[in-house]
Amino acid sequence: MSKEEEYTSDSGSDFTEFWIDWFLGTKGNEYFVDIDVEYITDKFNLTGLYQEVEKIPQVIDVITDGLKIEELTDEEREILEFNARLLYGLIHSRYIITARGLTKMLEKYKNADFGYCSRVFCQLQHLLPVGLSDTTGVSAVKLYCPKCEDLYNPKSSRHSLIDGAFFGTSFPGMFLQAFPHLVPQHSTERYVPKIFGFNLHDYSKIARWQELQRIKLETSLINKGINTRNVPNGFKINNEENEIDDEIDGN
Amino acid sequence: MSDNNSSEELETWISNFCGLYGHDYFVEVAPEFIEDDFNLTGLSSIVPFYREALDMILDFEPDKPISVSDLPLVQHSAELLYGLIHSRFILTKQGLQQMVDKYDKKQFGVCPRVYCESMPFLPIGRHDQPGVETVRLYCPSCFDLYLPNSSRYLNIDGAFFGTTFPGLFIKIFSEIDQQIKLRNKKQYELKIFGFKINEESQFGSRMKWLRKLPKTEKEFEELNNCQYEIPLDDEEDIEDEDENIDDDQEEDDDDVEMK
């Protein structure tokens, strides 16, 4: 591997750490996985990035530790460092939807590195990172909960500074398609505000209407021969659920 | 921890308790509220060392000194008693006013859901009995419950806020409706390379109903039919499909019909 060469050439300097390792170890970059150097150096994977990042060959040298940073002026170094982070992020969004990248993200998902869904009925479902746009500078990274299919802000402010484009809009979809067994069952539990034990009417009305929408969806799926009860990506129905559920399903 | 010598320190037991780490959800209950026996109805049977605990909360010298071995128990009882009084107090006019101050300062945190756009949370307990579940947070914008984002709130009993508080709060402060209306009613949909995922696929969306709100006239009409129960014309739908569904489903339908 080219890594070894890099290591020996680098050992003379103060920097014994690889750039990628340094980047991943930096506080706030916990969501990133390490990209294989071969993937970065393959020009095919960089198609279209030349407009977004300047001096790509030099920047790649920074990422792969091929460039002696000490020989540059502070200003040059700063620009290169900035571009290196940008390029790494952009390649990252492509890498994590490849087979190898998905496996690495799976590991992080299992460790709950992206956090848990704080919605009570999601029962600490692990989250997946997602961007709202594939161009940089539009919005920060968000977290997708596969259980309630909703979007959340990261808990920690240091993660809300990461560009969403570094994860891309397609990642959660690709991830769930690659690992269909990880698609969770969806909880049908709801909360309706109560005053002294009585449900508030307006809210129960909305809850009933939403439940009606769910039943409609379920019946149309059942009509098409799709199993929706207690299967992956189906609805999780318990016996001791609230009245609404009891009325509709006796099981 | 607080002791009964607080009269010298000028800090009352209550303000000390509310200032403790992780106790920032609590408001200070007015001593007059606690001194009124009517407000404490029923609590003496739930809280052990009731008299001593009450004296401790109000910084009264106990009639007979509390033995050293009982002190931690009394201390614990005082916290329990204070919490239960707190859940009653925040439903009063004065308490609600104090809670609205905290709400305006977003001291209960904000909803992490992206389209709730940092809607402030309200604390809630899902049970009124102490010792069942810790405090949860209610988002008035998505009508949903969330866990506090810091573990320091994980030892606070939900009963100290009670099941009624958020409901009453949103009923009384109608400005909240305004805040909700200003928020984005968008729903997120997962896409792959810009393409929607078909609902019939194994990975199709199943949870859109959860955040869906009526928009079209037809949907509002449908909503009106949900006044007291889920409209029954739905039953016909289910019956129609029944022929090609497995036995389980048929049994379900019998249940519906019987009702």
Coordinates of C-alpha atoms in Angstrom, one line a residue:
Chain A
M1 CA 0.0 0.0 0.0
S2 CA 1.0 3.5 -0.7
K3 CA 0.4 4.3 3.0
E4 CA 3.7 2.7 4.0
E5 CA 5.8 4.8 1.6
E6 CA 4.1 7.8 2.9
Y7 CA 4.9 6.8 6.4
T8 CA 8.6 6.4 5.8
S9 CA 8.8 9.7 3.9
D10 CA 7.0 11.4 6.7
S11 CA 8.8 9.9 9.6
G12 CA 11.6 12.5 9.4
S13 CA 9.2 15.4 10.1
D14 CA 7.2 16.3 13.2
F15 CA 4.1 14.9 11.6
T16 CA 3.9 11.2 12.3
E17 CA 0.1 11.2 11.9
F18 CA -1.7 10.7 8.6
W19 CA -3.8 13.6 7.5
I20 CA -6.9 11.4 7.3
D21 CA -6.3 10.1 10.8
W22 CA -5.8 13.7 12.1
F23 CA -9.0 14.8 10.3
L24 CA -11.1 12.0 11.7
G25 CA -9.7 12.5 15.2
T26 CA -10.6 16.2 15.2
K27 CA -13.4 17.1 17.6
G28 CA -16.7 17.4 15.7
N29 CA -15.7 15.0 12.8
E30 CA -17.0 11.9 14.5
Y31 CA -19.6 11.4 11.8
F32 CA -16.9 10.8 9.0
V33 CA -15.5 7.5 8.0
D34 CA -12.0 7.0 6.6
I35 CA -11.8 6.8 2.9
D36 CA -9.4 4.4 1.2
V37 CA -6.5 6.2 -0.3
E38 CA -7.1 4.3 -3.6
Y39 CA -10.5 5.7 -3.8
I40 CA -9.3 9.3 -3.4
T41 CA -6.4 8.9 -5.9
D42 CA -8.7 7.3 -8.6
K43 CA -9.4 10.2 -10.9
F44 CA -12.7 8.7 -11.9
N45 CA -14.2 9.2 -8.5
L46 CA -13.3 12.9 -8.6
T47 CA -15.4 13.6 -11.8
G48 CA -17.0 17.0 -11.5
L49 CA -15.2 18.1 -8.4
Y50 CA -12.6 20.1 -10.3
Q51 CA -15.0 23.1 -10.5
E52 CA -15.6 23.0 -6.8
V53 CA -12.1 22.7 -5.5
E54 CA -9.0 24.5 -6.7
K55 CA -5.7 22.8 -7.3
I56 CA -7.0 19.3 -6.8
P57 CA -3.7 17.4 -7.4
Q58 CA -2.0 19.4 -4.7
V59 CA -5.0 19.0 -2.3
I60 CA -4.9 15.3 -2.9
D61 CA -1.3 15.3 -1.9
V62 CA -2.2 16.9 1.3
I63 CA -4.9 14.3 2.1
T64 CA -2.6 11.4 1.2
D65 CA 0.4 13.0 3.1
G66 CA 2.4 13.4 -0.1
L67 CA 3.1 17.0 0.3
K68 CA 5.6 18.6 2.7
I69 CA 3.3 21.2 4.3
E70 CA 6.3 22.8 6.2
E71 CA 7.7 24.1 2.9
L72 CA 4.7 26.3 2.3
T73 CA 3.9 29.7 3.6
D74 CA 1.2 30.0 6.3
E75 CA -1.3 31.4 3.9
E76 CA -0.8 28.7 1.3
R77 CA -1.0 26.1 3.9
E78 CA -4.3 27.5 5.2
I79 CA -5.9 27.5 1.8
L80 CA -4.7 24.0 1.1
E81 CA -6.0 22.8 4.5
F82 CA -9.3 24.3 3.8
N83 CA -9.6 22.8 0.4
A84 CA -8.4 19.5 1.7
R85 CA -11.3 19.4 4.2
L86 CA -13.7 20.4 1.5
L87 CA -12.5 17.8 -1.0
Y88 CA -12.5 15.1 1.7
G89 CA -16.1 15.9 2.5
L90 CA -17.2 15.9 -1.1
I91 CA -15.4 12.6 -1.8
H92 CA -16.9 11.3 1.5
S93 CA -20.4 11.8 0.2
R94 CA -19.6 9.7 -2.8
Y95 CA -17.6 7.1 -0.9
I96 CA -20.3 6.3 1.7
I97 CA -22.7 5.0 -0.9
T98 CA -20.2 2.5 -2.3
A99 CA -20.2 -1.0 -1.0
R100 CA -17.1 -0.5 1.2
G101 CA -18.3 2.9 2.4
L102 CA -21.7 1.5 3.4
T103 CA -20.0 -1.2 5.4
K104 CA -18.0 1.3 7.3
M105 CA -21.1 3.4 7.9
L106 CA -22.9 0.3 9.1
E107 CA -20.3 -0.1 11.8
K108 CA -20.8 3.5 12.9
Y109 CA -24.6 3.1 12.8
K110 CA -24.4 0.1 15.0
N111 CA -22.3 2.0 17.5
A112 CA -24.8 4.8 17.4
D113 CA -22.1 7.2 16.5
F114 CA -24.7 9.4 14.9
G115 CA -26.8 9.4 18.0
Y116 CA -30.3 8.3 19.0
C117 CA -33.7 9.6 18.0
S118 CA -35.0 11.5 21.0
R119 CA -38.6 10.9 20.1
V120 CA -40.0 8.9 23.0
F121 CA -41.9 6.3 20.8
C122 CA -38.8 5.7 18.7
Q123 CA -37.2 4.1 21.7
L124 CA -33.6 5.1 21.1
Q125 CA -33.6 4.2 17.4
H126 CA -30.1 4.9 15.9
L127 CA -30.0 7.8 13.4
L128 CA -28.4 8.2 10.0
P129 CA -26.7 11.4 8.7
V130 CA -28.2 13.1 5.7
G131 CA -27.8 16.3 3.8
L132 CA -30.7 18.4 2.5
S133 CA -28.7 19.4 -0.6
D134 CA -25.8 17.9 -2.6
T135 CA -24.1 21.3 -3.1
T136 CA -22.0 22.7 -0.4
G137 CA -22.9 25.7 1.7
V138 CA -26.7 25.1 1.6
S139 CA -27.4 23.5 4.9
A140 CA -25.8 21.6 7.8
V141 CA -25.9 17.9 8.3
K142 CA -29.3 16.5 9.6
L143 CA -30.1 13.2 11.1
Y144 CA -32.7 10.8 9.7
C145 CA -34.6 8.5 11.9
P146 CA -35.7 5.3 10.0
K147 CA -38.4 4.6 12.5
C148 CA -40.4 7.8 12.4
E149 CA -39.0 8.8 9.0
D150 CA -38.4 12.3 10.2
L151 CA -35.5 14.7 10.2
Y152 CA -33.7 15.9 13.3
N153 CA -30.9 18.4 14.2
P154 CA -27.8 16.9 15.7
K155 CA -27.7 17.2 19.5
S156 CA -24.3 18.8 19.7
S157 CA -23.6 22.2 18.2
R158 CA -20.3 21.1 16.9
H159 CA -22.0 18.7 14.5
S160 CA -24.4 21.3 13.3
L161 CA -21.4 23.0 11.6
I162 CA -20.7 20.1 9.3
D163 CA -21.9 20.7 5.7
G164 CA -24.8 18.4 4.8
A165 CA -23.3 17.9 1.3
F166 CA -20.5 15.8 2.9
F167 CA -23.1 13.1 3.5
G168 CA -25.4 13.7 0.6
T169 CA -29.1 13.4 0.1
S170 CA -29.1 9.8 -1.0
F171 CA -27.2 8.2 1.8
P172 CA -30.0 7.0 4.1
G173 CA -32.0 5.6 1.2
M174 CA -28.9 3.7 -0.1
F175 CA -28.1 2.5 3.3
L176 CA -31.5 1.0 4.0
Q177 CA -31.6 -0.6 0.5
A178 CA -28.2 -2.2 1.1
F179 CA -29.2 -3.5 4.6
P180 CA -32.9 -4.2 4.3
H181 CA -32.9 -6.1 7.6
L182 CA -32.1 -2.9 9.4
V183 CA -35.3 -1.2 8.3
P184 CA -37.2 -0.9 11.6
Q185 CA -40.8 -1.6 12.4
H186 CA -42.7 1.6 12.9
S187 CA -44.4 2.4 16.1
T188 CA -48.1 3.5 15.9
E189 CA -48.1 4.9 19.4
R190 CA -49.2 8.5 19.8
Y191 CA -49.4 11.0 22.4
V192 CA -52.4 13.3 22.9
P193 CA -52.3 16.1 25.5
K194 CA -54.5 15.5 28.4
I195 CA -56.0 17.8 31.1
F196 CA -56.8 15.9 34.3
G197 CA -57.0 12.7 32.3
F198 CA -59.2 13.9 29.5
N199 CA -57.8 14.1 26.0
L200 CA -57.9 17.6 24.5
H201 CA -60.5 17.4 21.7
D202 CA -58.8 19.3 18.9
Y203 CA -55.7 17.2 19.4
S204 CA -57.5 13.9 19.6
K205 CA -59.4 14.9 16.4
I206 CA -56.1 15.5 14.6
A207 CA -54.7 12.2 16.0
R208 CA -57.8 10.3 14.8
W209 CA -57.5 11.9 11.4
Q210 CA -53.8 11.0 11.2
E211 CA -54.7 7.5 12.3
L212 CA -57.3 7.4 9.5
Q213 CA -54.5 8.3 7.0
R214 CA -52.4 5.4 8.4
I215 CA -55.3 3.0 8.1
K216 CA -55.9 4.1 4.5
L217 CA -52.2 3.5 3.7
E218 CA -52.3 0.2 5.4
T219 CA -55.4 -1.0 3.6
S220 CA -54.1 0.1 0.3
L221 CA -50.9 -1.8 1.0
I222 CA -52.7 -4.9 2.1
N223 CA -54.8 -4.7 -1.1
K224 CA -51.6 -4.9 -3.0
G225 CA -50.6 -8.0 -1.1
I226 CA -48.0 -6.3 1.1
N227 CA -47.7 -7.5 4.6
T228 CA -47.7 -4.5 7.0
R229 CA -48.0 -6.1 10.5
N230 CA -44.9 -6.7 12.6
V231 CA -42.5 -7.1 9.6
P232 CA -39.5 -4.9 8.7
N233 CA -40.9 -1.5 7.5
G234 CA -44.3 -2.6 8.7
F235 CA -46.2 -1.3 11.7
K236 CA -45.5 -2.6 15.2
I237 CA -48.8 -3.4 16.9
N238 CA -48.9 -4.4 20.5
N239 CA -51.8 -5.9 22.3
E240 CA -52.0 -3.3 25.0
E241 CA -52.1 -0.3 22.8
N242 CA -54.4 2.7 23.1
E243 CA -58.1 2.5 22.3
I244 CA -57.7 3.7 18.7
D245 CA -55.6 0.7 17.9
D246 CA -57.8 -1.7 19.8
E247 CA -60.8 -0.6 17.8
I248 CA -59.2 -1.3 14.5
D249 CA -57.1 -4.4 15.2
G250 CA -58.1 -7.0 17.6
N251 CA -54.8 -9.0 17.4
Chain B
M1 CA -26.9 19.8 50.3
S2 CA -29.3 22.1 52.0
D3 CA -29.7 22.1 55.7
N4 CA -32.1 23.7 58.1
N5 CA -29.6 26.4 58.9
S6 CA -30.6 28.2 55.8
S7 CA -32.2 31.0 57.8
E8 CA -28.7 32.2 58.5
E9 CA -27.6 31.9 54.9
L10 CA -30.7 33.8 53.6
E11 CA -31.1 31.0 51.0
T12 CA -34.3 29.1 51.4
W13 CA -34.5 25.3 51.0
I14 CA -36.7 25.9 47.9
S15 CA -34.3 28.3 46.1
N16 CA -31.4 26.0 47.0
F17 CA -33.3 23.0 45.6
C18 CA -34.2 24.8 42.3
G19 CA -30.6 25.9 42.0
L20 CA -29.1 22.4 42.1
Y21 CA -27.5 20.9 39.1
G22 CA -30.1 19.4 36.7
H23 CA -33.0 21.1 38.6
D24 CA -33.4 23.9 36.2
Y25 CA -36.8 22.7 35.0
F26 CA -38.3 23.5 38.4
V27 CA -39.8 26.8 39.3
E28 CA -39.9 28.1 42.9
V29 CA -43.2 27.3 44.5
A30 CA -44.6 30.3 46.5
P31 CA -44.4 29.4 50.2
E32 CA -48.0 30.7 50.6
F33 CA -49.1 27.9 48.3
I34 CA -47.4 25.3 50.3
E35 CA -48.6 26.7 53.6
D36 CA -52.2 26.3 52.5
D37 CA -53.2 22.8 53.6
F38 CA -55.9 22.6 51.0
N39 CA -53.2 22.5 48.3
L40 CA -51.6 19.5 49.9
T41 CA -54.7 17.3 50.1
G42 CA -53.8 13.6 49.7
L43 CA -50.0 14.1 49.8
S44 CA -49.5 13.0 53.4
S45 CA -50.4 9.5 52.5
I46 CA -47.9 9.3 49.6
V47 CA -44.9 10.9 51.3
P48 CA -43.2 9.3 54.3
F49 CA -42.0 11.7 57.0
Y50 CA -44.6 14.1 55.7
R51 CA -44.5 16.6 58.6
E52 CA -40.7 16.7 58.8
A53 CA -40.4 17.0 55.1
L54 CA -42.9 19.9 55.0
D55 CA -41.0 21.7 57.8
M56 CA -37.8 21.2 55.9
I57 CA -39.2 22.7 52.7
L58 CA -40.6 25.7 54.5
D59 CA -37.4 26.1 56.6
F60 CA -39.2 25.7 59.9
E61 CA -37.3 24.3 62.8
P62 CA -38.7 20.8 63.4
D63 CA -40.6 20.2 66.6
K64 CA -38.2 17.5 67.7
P65 CA -34.7 17.3 66.1
I66 CA -34.4 14.8 63.3
S67 CA -32.1 12.0 64.1
V68 CA -29.0 11.7 62.0
S69 CA -30.0 8.3 60.6
D70 CA -33.4 9.7 59.4
L71 CA -32.0 12.8 57.9
P72 CA -31.3 11.4 54.4
L73 CA -34.8 9.9 54.4
V74 CA -36.4 13.2 55.4
Q75 CA -34.3 14.9 52.8
H76 CA -35.5 12.5 50.1
S77 CA -39.1 12.9 51.3
A78 CA -38.8 16.7 51.1
E79 CA -37.7 16.4 47.5
L80 CA -40.6 14.1 46.7
L81 CA -43.0 16.3 48.5
Y82 CA -41.7 19.4 46.8
G83 CA -42.0 17.7 43.4
L84 CA -45.6 16.7 44.0
I85 CA -46.5 20.2 45.2
H86 CA -44.7 21.6 42.2
S87 CA -46.8 19.6 39.8
R88 CA -49.9 21.2 41.4
F89 CA -48.4 24.6 41.6
I90 CA -47.6 24.9 37.9
L91 CA -51.3 24.5 37.1
T92 CA -52.1 27.6 39.1
K93 CA -52.1 31.1 37.6
Q94 CA -49.0 32.1 39.4
G95 CA -47.2 28.9 38.5
L96 CA -48.2 29.1 34.8
Q97 CA -46.8 32.6 34.7
Q98 CA -43.5 31.4 36.1
M99 CA -43.4 28.5 33.6
V100 CA -44.2 30.8 30.7
D101 CA -41.1 32.8 31.6
K102 CA -39.0 29.7 31.5
Y103 CA -40.7 28.7 28.2
D104 CA -40.0 32.0 26.6
K105 CA -36.3 31.6 27.6
K106 CA -36.4 28.1 26.1
Q107 CA -35.1 26.7 29.3
F108 CA -36.7 23.3 28.7
G109 CA -34.8 23.1 25.4
V110 CA -36.1 23.1 21.8
C111 CA -37.5 20.5 19.6
P112 CA -34.7 18.7 17.6
R113 CA -37.1 18.1 14.7
V114 CA -35.9 20.1 11.7
Y115 CA -39.3 21.3 10.5
C116 CA -40.3 22.4 14.1
E117 CA -37.7 25.1 13.7
S118 CA -36.6 25.2 17.3
M119 CA -40.0 25.2 18.9
P120 CA -39.6 25.5 22.7
F121 CA -40.4 22.3 24.7
L122 CA -42.7 21.9 27.6
P123 CA -41.9 19.4 30.4
I124 CA -44.4 16.6 31.0
G125 CA -44.8 13.4 33.0
R126 CA -46.7 10.6 31.4
H127 CA -47.9 9.4 34.8
D128 CA -49.1 11.3 37.9
Q129 CA -47.8 8.7 40.3
P130 CA -44.2 9.3 41.4
G131 CA -41.6 6.6 40.6
V132 CA -43.0 5.4 37.2
E133 CA -41.2 7.4 34.6
T134 CA -38.8 10.3 34.4
V135 CA -39.6 13.7 32.8
R136 CA -40.3 13.9 29.1
L137 CA -40.7 16.9 26.8
Y138 CA -43.7 17.9 24.7
C139 CA -43.3 19.8 21.5
P140 CA -46.5 21.9 20.8
S141 CA -45.6 22.1 17.1
C142 CA -45.4 18.4 16.2
F143 CA -47.6 17.2 19.2
D144 CA -44.9 14.7 20.1
L145 CA -42.9 13.6 23.1
Y146 CA -39.1 13.7 23.3
L147 CA -36.4 12.7 25.7
P148 CA -34.4 15.5 27.4
N149 CA -31.1 15.8 25.5
S150 CA -29.0 15.8 28.6
S151 CA -28.7 12.9 31.0
R152 CA -28.8 15.3 34.0
Y153 CA -32.6 15.3 33.6
L154 CA -32.9 11.6 33.7
N155 CA -33.3 11.4 37.4
I156 CA -36.2 13.9 37.6
D157 CA -39.5 12.2 38.1
G158 CA -42.2 13.0 35.5
A159 CA -44.8 13.2 38.2
F160 CA -43.1 16.4 39.4
F161 CA -44.6 18.1 36.3
G162 CA -47.7 15.9 35.8
T163 CA -49.7 14.8 32.9
T164 CA -51.9 17.9 32.7
F165 CA -49.4 20.7 32.5
P166 CA -48.6 21.0 28.7
G167 CA -52.3 20.6 27.8
L168 CA -53.3 23.4 30.1
F169 CA -50.4 25.5 29.1
I170 CA -51.3 25.5 25.4
K171 CA -55.0 26.0 26.1
I172 CA -54.3 29.1 28.2
F173 CA -51.6 30.7 26.2
S174 CA -53.1 31.0 22.8
E175 CA -50.0 32.8 21.5
I176 CA -48.5 29.4 21.1
D177 CA -51.0 28.7 18.3
Q178 CA -49.5 31.7 16.5
Q179 CA -46.0 30.4 17.0
I180 CA -47.0 27.0 15.6
K181 CA -48.7 28.6 12.6
L182 CA -45.5 30.4 11.7
R183 CA -43.7 27.2 11.4
N184 CA -43.0 25.2 8.3
K185 CA -45.5 22.5 7.7
K186 CA -43.1 20.7 5.4
Q187 CA -42.6 17.0 5.6
Y188 CA -39.4 15.2 4.8
E189 CA -39.3 12.5 2.2
L190 CA -36.4 10.3 1.6
K191 CA -35.0 10.3 -1.9
I192 CA -32.3 8.5 -3.7
F193 CA -30.5 10.6 -6.3
G194 CA -33.5 12.9 -6.4
F195 CA -36.0 10.1 -7.0
K196 CA -38.8 9.4 -4.7
I197 CA -39.1 5.9 -3.3
N198 CA -42.3 4.1 -4.3
E199 CA -44.7 3.5 -1.4
E200 CA -45.2 -0.1 -2.5
S201 CA -41.6 -0.9 -2.3
Q202 CA -40.0 -2.7 0.6
F203 CA -38.4 0.6 1.6
G204 CA -41.4 2.8 0.9
S205 CA -42.5 5.5 3.3
R206 CA -44.8 4.3 6.0
M207 CA -44.9 7.2 8.5
K208 CA -46.2 10.2 6.5
W209 CA -49.4 10.1 8.5
L210 CA -47.6 10.9 11.7
R211 CA -46.8 14.5 10.7
K212 CA -49.5 15.0 8.1
L213 CA -52.0 17.9 8.6
P214 CA -55.1 18.4 6.6
K215 CA -54.6 20.9 3.8
T216 CA -57.2 20.4 1.1
E217 CA -61.0 21.0 1.6
K218 CA -61.6 17.3 1.3
E219 CA -59.1 16.6 4.0
F220 CA -60.7 19.1 6.3
E221 CA -64.1 17.5 5.7
E222 CA -62.5 14.2 6.6
L223 CA -61.1 15.8 9.8
N224 CA -64.6 17.0 10.8
N225 CA -65.8 13.4 10.5
C226 CA -63.2 12.5 13.0
Q227 CA -65.0 14.5 15.7
Y228 CA -65.7 11.5 18.0
E229 CA -64.3 8.5 16.3
I230 CA -62.6 7.3 13.2
P231 CA -65.2 7.5 10.5
L232 CA -66.7 4.1 9.8
D233 CA -66.9 4.3 6.0
D234 CA -63.5 3.0 6.5
E235 CA -65.0 -0.3 7.6
E236 CA -66.4 -0.9 4.1
D237 CA -62.9 -0.4 2.7
I238 CA -61.6 -3.0 5.0
E239 CA -64.5 -5.4 4.2
D240 CA -63.8 -5.0 0.5
E241 CA -60.3 -6.2 0.8
D242 CA -61.1 -8.8 3.3
E243 CA -61.5 -11.4 0.7
N244 CA -57.9 -11.5 -0.3
I245 CA -56.4 -11.2 3.2
D246 CA -55.4 -13.8 5.6
D247 CA -57.5 -15.1 8.5
D248 CA -56.0 -12.7 11.1
Q249 CA -57.3 -9.8 9.3
E250 CA -60.8 -11.2 9.0
E251 CA -61.0 -11.8 12.7
D252 CA -60.0 -8.2 13.2
D253 CA -62.9 -7.0 11.1
D254 CA -65.4 -9.1 13.0
D255 CA -64.2 -7.1 16.0
V256 CA -64.9 -3.9 14.3
E257 CA -68.3 -4.9 13.3
M258 CA -69.2 -6.1 16.7
K259 CA -68.4 -2.7 18.0

